[in-house]
């Protein structure tokens, strides 16, 4: 079955720092101010192909104050108003990933994203099961 994704992913060059890691790809398209609420998972990279994506990150032991039923955009506005985002001062870290840039997210770090523009992106998730087997 050919759905066109083989051509898309075949044309995609892995980020050079992914190396020989066993990764699963996630391709996404998002409208302005869409995003993903706070969550965690294993390590990976996210690359913005088109548009800008704003990231909010917190270490595993610093669970952010968030409501999973609120959009990432609404949460971000409230978190900024409350002063929860205090880059470098023990609060939630933030950055913007522009087109052609990428970000690494460590395992189990909390993160949320808000698309500042219409965005196209690819994320590479390290296969944690395979990584654990390789370490045995």
PDB file of C-alpha atoms in Angstrom:
ATOM      1  CA  UNK A   1       0.000   0.000   0.000  1.00  0.00           C
ATOM      2  CA  UNK A   2       1.477   3.322  -1.029  1.00  0.00           C
ATOM      3  CA  UNK A   3       0.140   6.400   0.710  1.00  0.00           C
ATOM      4  CA  UNK A   4       2.776   8.937  -0.321  1.00  0.00           C
ATOM      5  CA  UNK A   5       4.487   8.981   3.054  1.00  0.00           C
ATOM      6  CA  UNK A   6       7.224   6.643   1.808  1.00  0.00           C
ATOM      7  CA  UNK A   7       8.235   9.353  -0.676  1.00  0.00           C
ATOM      8  CA  UNK A   8       8.055  12.072   1.976  1.00  0.00           C
ATOM      9  CA  UNK A   9      10.092  10.214   4.587  1.00  0.00           C
ATOM     10  CA  UNK A  10      12.470   8.892   1.921  1.00  0.00           C
ATOM     11  CA  UNK A  11      13.310  12.490   0.998  1.00  0.00           C
ATOM     12  CA  UNK A  12      13.904  13.468   4.629  1.00  0.00           C
ATOM     13  CA  UNK A  13      17.522  13.522   5.794  1.00  0.00           C
ATOM     14  CA  UNK A  14      17.939  12.455   9.410  1.00  0.00           C
ATOM     15  CA  UNK A  15      19.392  15.103  11.664  1.00  0.00           C
ATOM     16  CA  UNK A  16      23.114  14.340  11.805  1.00  0.00           C
ATOM     17  CA  UNK A  17      23.127  14.090  15.603  1.00  0.00           C
ATOM     18  CA  UNK A  18      20.479  11.345  15.545  1.00  0.00           C
ATOM     19  CA  UNK A  19      23.298   9.054  14.426  1.00  0.00           C
ATOM     20  CA  UNK A  20      22.338   5.399  14.263  1.00  0.00           C
ATOM     21  CA  UNK A  21      19.614   5.665  16.915  1.00  0.00           C
ATOM     22  CA  UNK A  22      16.504   3.587  16.268  1.00  0.00           C
ATOM     23  CA  UNK A  23      13.875   6.310  15.819  1.00  0.00           C
ATOM     24  CA  UNK A  24      10.195   6.569  14.975  1.00  0.00           C
ATOM     25  CA  UNK A  25       9.128   9.617  12.980  1.00  0.00           C
ATOM     26  CA  UNK A  26       6.100  11.781  13.546  1.00  0.00           C
ATOM     27  CA  UNK A  27       5.129  14.271  10.847  1.00  0.00           C
ATOM     28  CA  UNK A  28       2.859  17.130  11.760  1.00  0.00           C
ATOM     29  CA  UNK A  29       1.087  20.158  10.381  1.00  0.00           C
ATOM     30  CA  UNK A  30      -0.431  22.735  12.694  1.00  0.00           C
ATOM     31  CA  UNK A  31      -2.277  26.005  12.408  1.00  0.00           C
ATOM     32  CA  UNK A  32      -1.229  29.196  14.152  1.00  0.00           C
ATOM     33  CA  UNK A  33      -1.681  28.954  17.951  1.00  0.00           C
ATOM     34  CA  UNK A  34      -2.357  25.219  17.809  1.00  0.00           C
ATOM     35  CA  UNK A  35      -0.078  23.027  19.879  1.00  0.00           C
ATOM     36  CA  UNK A  36       0.307  20.186  22.327  1.00  0.00           C
ATOM     37  CA  UNK A  37      -0.340  20.479  26.096  1.00  0.00           C
ATOM     38  CA  UNK A  38       2.233  19.484  28.728  1.00  0.00           C
ATOM     39  CA  UNK A  39       3.273  15.835  28.559  1.00  0.00           C
ATOM     40  CA  UNK A  40       6.317  13.568  28.844  1.00  0.00           C
ATOM     41  CA  UNK A  41       7.795  10.634  26.940  1.00  0.00           C
ATOM     42  CA  UNK A  42      11.172   9.253  25.949  1.00  0.00           C
ATOM     43  CA  UNK A  43      13.947  11.276  24.318  1.00  0.00           C
ATOM     44  CA  UNK A  44      13.835  12.713  20.840  1.00  0.00           C
ATOM     45  CA  UNK A  45      14.305  15.627  18.505  1.00  0.00           C
ATOM     46  CA  UNK A  46      11.851  17.936  16.801  1.00  0.00           C
ATOM     47  CA  UNK A  47      12.688  19.907  13.684  1.00  0.00           C
ATOM     48  CA  UNK A  48      10.640  22.809  12.333  1.00  0.00           C
ATOM     49  CA  UNK A  49      10.475  22.627   8.554  1.00  0.00           C
ATOM     50  CA  UNK A  50       8.089  25.566   8.065  1.00  0.00           C
ATOM     51  CA  UNK A  51       7.055  28.138  10.669  1.00  0.00           C
ATOM     52  CA  UNK A  52       8.021  28.704  14.290  1.00  0.00           C
ATOM     53  CA  UNK A  53       7.178  26.518  17.263  1.00  0.00           C
ATOM     54  CA  UNK A  54       7.441  27.850  20.828  1.00  0.00           C
ATOM     55  CA  UNK A  55       8.522  25.279  23.421  1.00  0.00           C
ATOM     56  CA  UNK A  56       7.993  25.182  27.177  1.00  0.00           C
ATOM     57  CA  UNK A  57      10.118  22.614  29.059  1.00  0.00           C
ATOM     58  CA  UNK A  58      10.544  21.513  32.674  1.00  0.00           C
ATOM     59  CA  UNK A  59      12.707  18.768  34.220  1.00  0.00           C
ATOM     60  CA  UNK A  60      11.073  15.469  35.244  1.00  0.00           C
ATOM     61  CA  UNK A  61      11.027  16.371  38.948  1.00  0.00           C
ATOM     62  CA  UNK A  62       9.362  19.769  38.392  1.00  0.00           C
ATOM     63  CA  UNK A  63       5.799  18.901  37.355  1.00  0.00           C
ATOM     64  CA  UNK A  64       4.287  22.086  35.904  1.00  0.00           C
ATOM     65  CA  UNK A  65       0.931  23.471  36.982  1.00  0.00           C
ATOM     66  CA  UNK A  66      -1.310  22.607  34.022  1.00  0.00           C
ATOM     67  CA  UNK A  67      -4.761  21.347  33.111  1.00  0.00           C
ATOM     68  CA  UNK A  68      -4.577  18.661  30.381  1.00  0.00           C
ATOM     69  CA  UNK A  69      -8.015  19.733  29.160  1.00  0.00           C
ATOM     70  CA  UNK A  70      -6.897  23.295  28.370  1.00  0.00           C
ATOM     71  CA  UNK A  71      -5.283  24.114  25.024  1.00  0.00           C
ATOM     72  CA  UNK A  72      -1.541  24.679  25.005  1.00  0.00           C
ATOM     73  CA  UNK A  73      -2.106  28.266  23.869  1.00  0.00           C
ATOM     74  CA  UNK A  74      -4.539  29.083  26.707  1.00  0.00           C
ATOM     75  CA  UNK A  75      -2.226  27.365  29.213  1.00  0.00           C
ATOM     76  CA  UNK A  76       0.804  29.326  27.930  1.00  0.00           C
ATOM     77  CA  UNK A  77      -0.975  32.670  28.272  1.00  0.00           C
ATOM     78  CA  UNK A  78      -1.998  31.821  31.844  1.00  0.00           C
ATOM     79  CA  UNK A  79       1.439  30.417  32.781  1.00  0.00           C
ATOM     80  CA  UNK A  80       3.120  33.580  31.519  1.00  0.00           C
ATOM     81  CA  UNK A  81       0.608  35.743  33.418  1.00  0.00           C
ATOM     82  CA  UNK A  82       1.190  33.747  36.638  1.00  0.00           C
ATOM     83  CA  UNK A  83       4.954  33.998  36.251  1.00  0.00           C
ATOM     84  CA  UNK A  84       5.457  30.224  35.970  1.00  0.00           C
ATOM     85  CA  UNK A  85       7.806  30.733  33.034  1.00  0.00           C
ATOM     86  CA  UNK A  86      11.026  32.050  34.522  1.00  0.00           C
ATOM     87  CA  UNK A  87      13.765  30.976  32.150  1.00  0.00           C
ATOM     88  CA  UNK A  88      16.879  30.024  34.082  1.00  0.00           C
ATOM     89  CA  UNK A  89      15.376  30.628  37.531  1.00  0.00           C
ATOM     90  CA  UNK A  90      14.021  27.178  38.332  1.00  0.00           C
ATOM     91  CA  UNK A  91      10.798  27.730  36.443  1.00  0.00           C
ATOM     92  CA  UNK A  92       9.632  26.451  33.108  1.00  0.00           C
ATOM     93  CA  UNK A  93      12.216  26.979  30.379  1.00  0.00           C
ATOM     94  CA  UNK A  94      11.137  28.328  27.007  1.00  0.00           C
ATOM     95  CA  UNK A  95      12.528  28.813  23.533  1.00  0.00           C
ATOM     96  CA  UNK A  96      11.367  29.255  19.957  1.00  0.00           C
ATOM     97  CA  UNK A  97      12.443  26.799  17.264  1.00  0.00           C
ATOM     98  CA  UNK A  98      12.473  28.506  13.871  1.00  0.00           C
ATOM     99  CA  UNK A  99      12.226  26.886  10.440  1.00  0.00           C
ATOM    100  CA  UNK A 100      15.389  24.882   9.804  1.00  0.00           C
ATOM    101  CA  UNK A 101      16.167  24.531  13.526  1.00  0.00           C
ATOM    102  CA  UNK A 102      15.690  21.596  15.858  1.00  0.00           C
ATOM    103  CA  UNK A 103      15.451  20.890  19.570  1.00  0.00           C
ATOM    104  CA  UNK A 104      16.402  17.860  21.662  1.00  0.00           C
ATOM    105  CA  UNK A 105      14.071  16.889  24.501  1.00  0.00           C
ATOM    106  CA  UNK A 106      15.570  14.573  27.149  1.00  0.00           C
ATOM    107  CA  UNK A 107      13.660  11.546  28.457  1.00  0.00           C
ATOM    108  CA  UNK A 108      10.756  12.293  30.782  1.00  0.00           C
ATOM    109  CA  UNK A 109      11.076  16.070  30.522  1.00  0.00           C
ATOM    110  CA  UNK A 110       7.753  17.900  30.595  1.00  0.00           C
ATOM    111  CA  UNK A 111       7.099  19.894  27.443  1.00  0.00           C
ATOM    112  CA  UNK A 112       4.340  21.748  25.630  1.00  0.00           C
ATOM    113  CA  UNK A 113       4.381  23.506  22.281  1.00  0.00           C
ATOM    114  CA  UNK A 114       2.507  26.359  20.630  1.00  0.00           C
ATOM    115  CA  UNK A 115       2.803  26.987  16.890  1.00  0.00           C
ATOM    116  CA  UNK A 116       3.456  30.687  16.358  1.00  0.00           C
ATOM    117  CA  UNK A 117       2.753  30.339  12.630  1.00  0.00           C
ATOM    118  CA  UNK A 118       1.241  27.715  10.377  1.00  0.00           C
ATOM    119  CA  UNK A 119       3.831  25.006  10.953  1.00  0.00           C
ATOM    120  CA  UNK A 120       5.193  21.820   9.442  1.00  0.00           C
ATOM    121  CA  UNK A 121       7.495  19.708  11.572  1.00  0.00           C
ATOM    122  CA  UNK A 122       9.043  16.280  11.982  1.00  0.00           C
ATOM    123  CA  UNK A 123       9.840  14.693  15.324  1.00  0.00           C
ATOM    124  CA  UNK A 124      12.198  11.756  15.789  1.00  0.00           C
ATOM    125  CA  UNK A 125      11.428   9.663  18.866  1.00  0.00           C
ATOM    126  CA  UNK A 126      14.147   7.330  20.129  1.00  0.00           C
ATOM    127  CA  UNK A 127      12.823   3.783  20.476  1.00  0.00           C
ATOM    128  CA  UNK A 128      13.225   3.305  24.241  1.00  0.00           C
ATOM    129  CA  UNK A 129      12.491  -0.431  24.080  1.00  0.00           C
ATOM    130  CA  UNK A 130      15.222  -0.940  21.497  1.00  0.00           C
ATOM    131  CA  UNK A 131      17.579   1.312  23.485  1.00  0.00           C
ATOM    132  CA  UNK A 132      17.008  -0.769  26.636  1.00  0.00           C
ATOM    133  CA  UNK A 133      17.651  -4.010  24.713  1.00  0.00           C
ATOM    134  CA  UNK A 134      20.858  -2.564  23.255  1.00  0.00           C
ATOM    135  CA  UNK A 135      22.087  -1.701  26.750  1.00  0.00           C
ATOM    136  CA  UNK A 136      21.648  -5.305  27.998  1.00  0.00           C
TER     137      UNK A 136
END
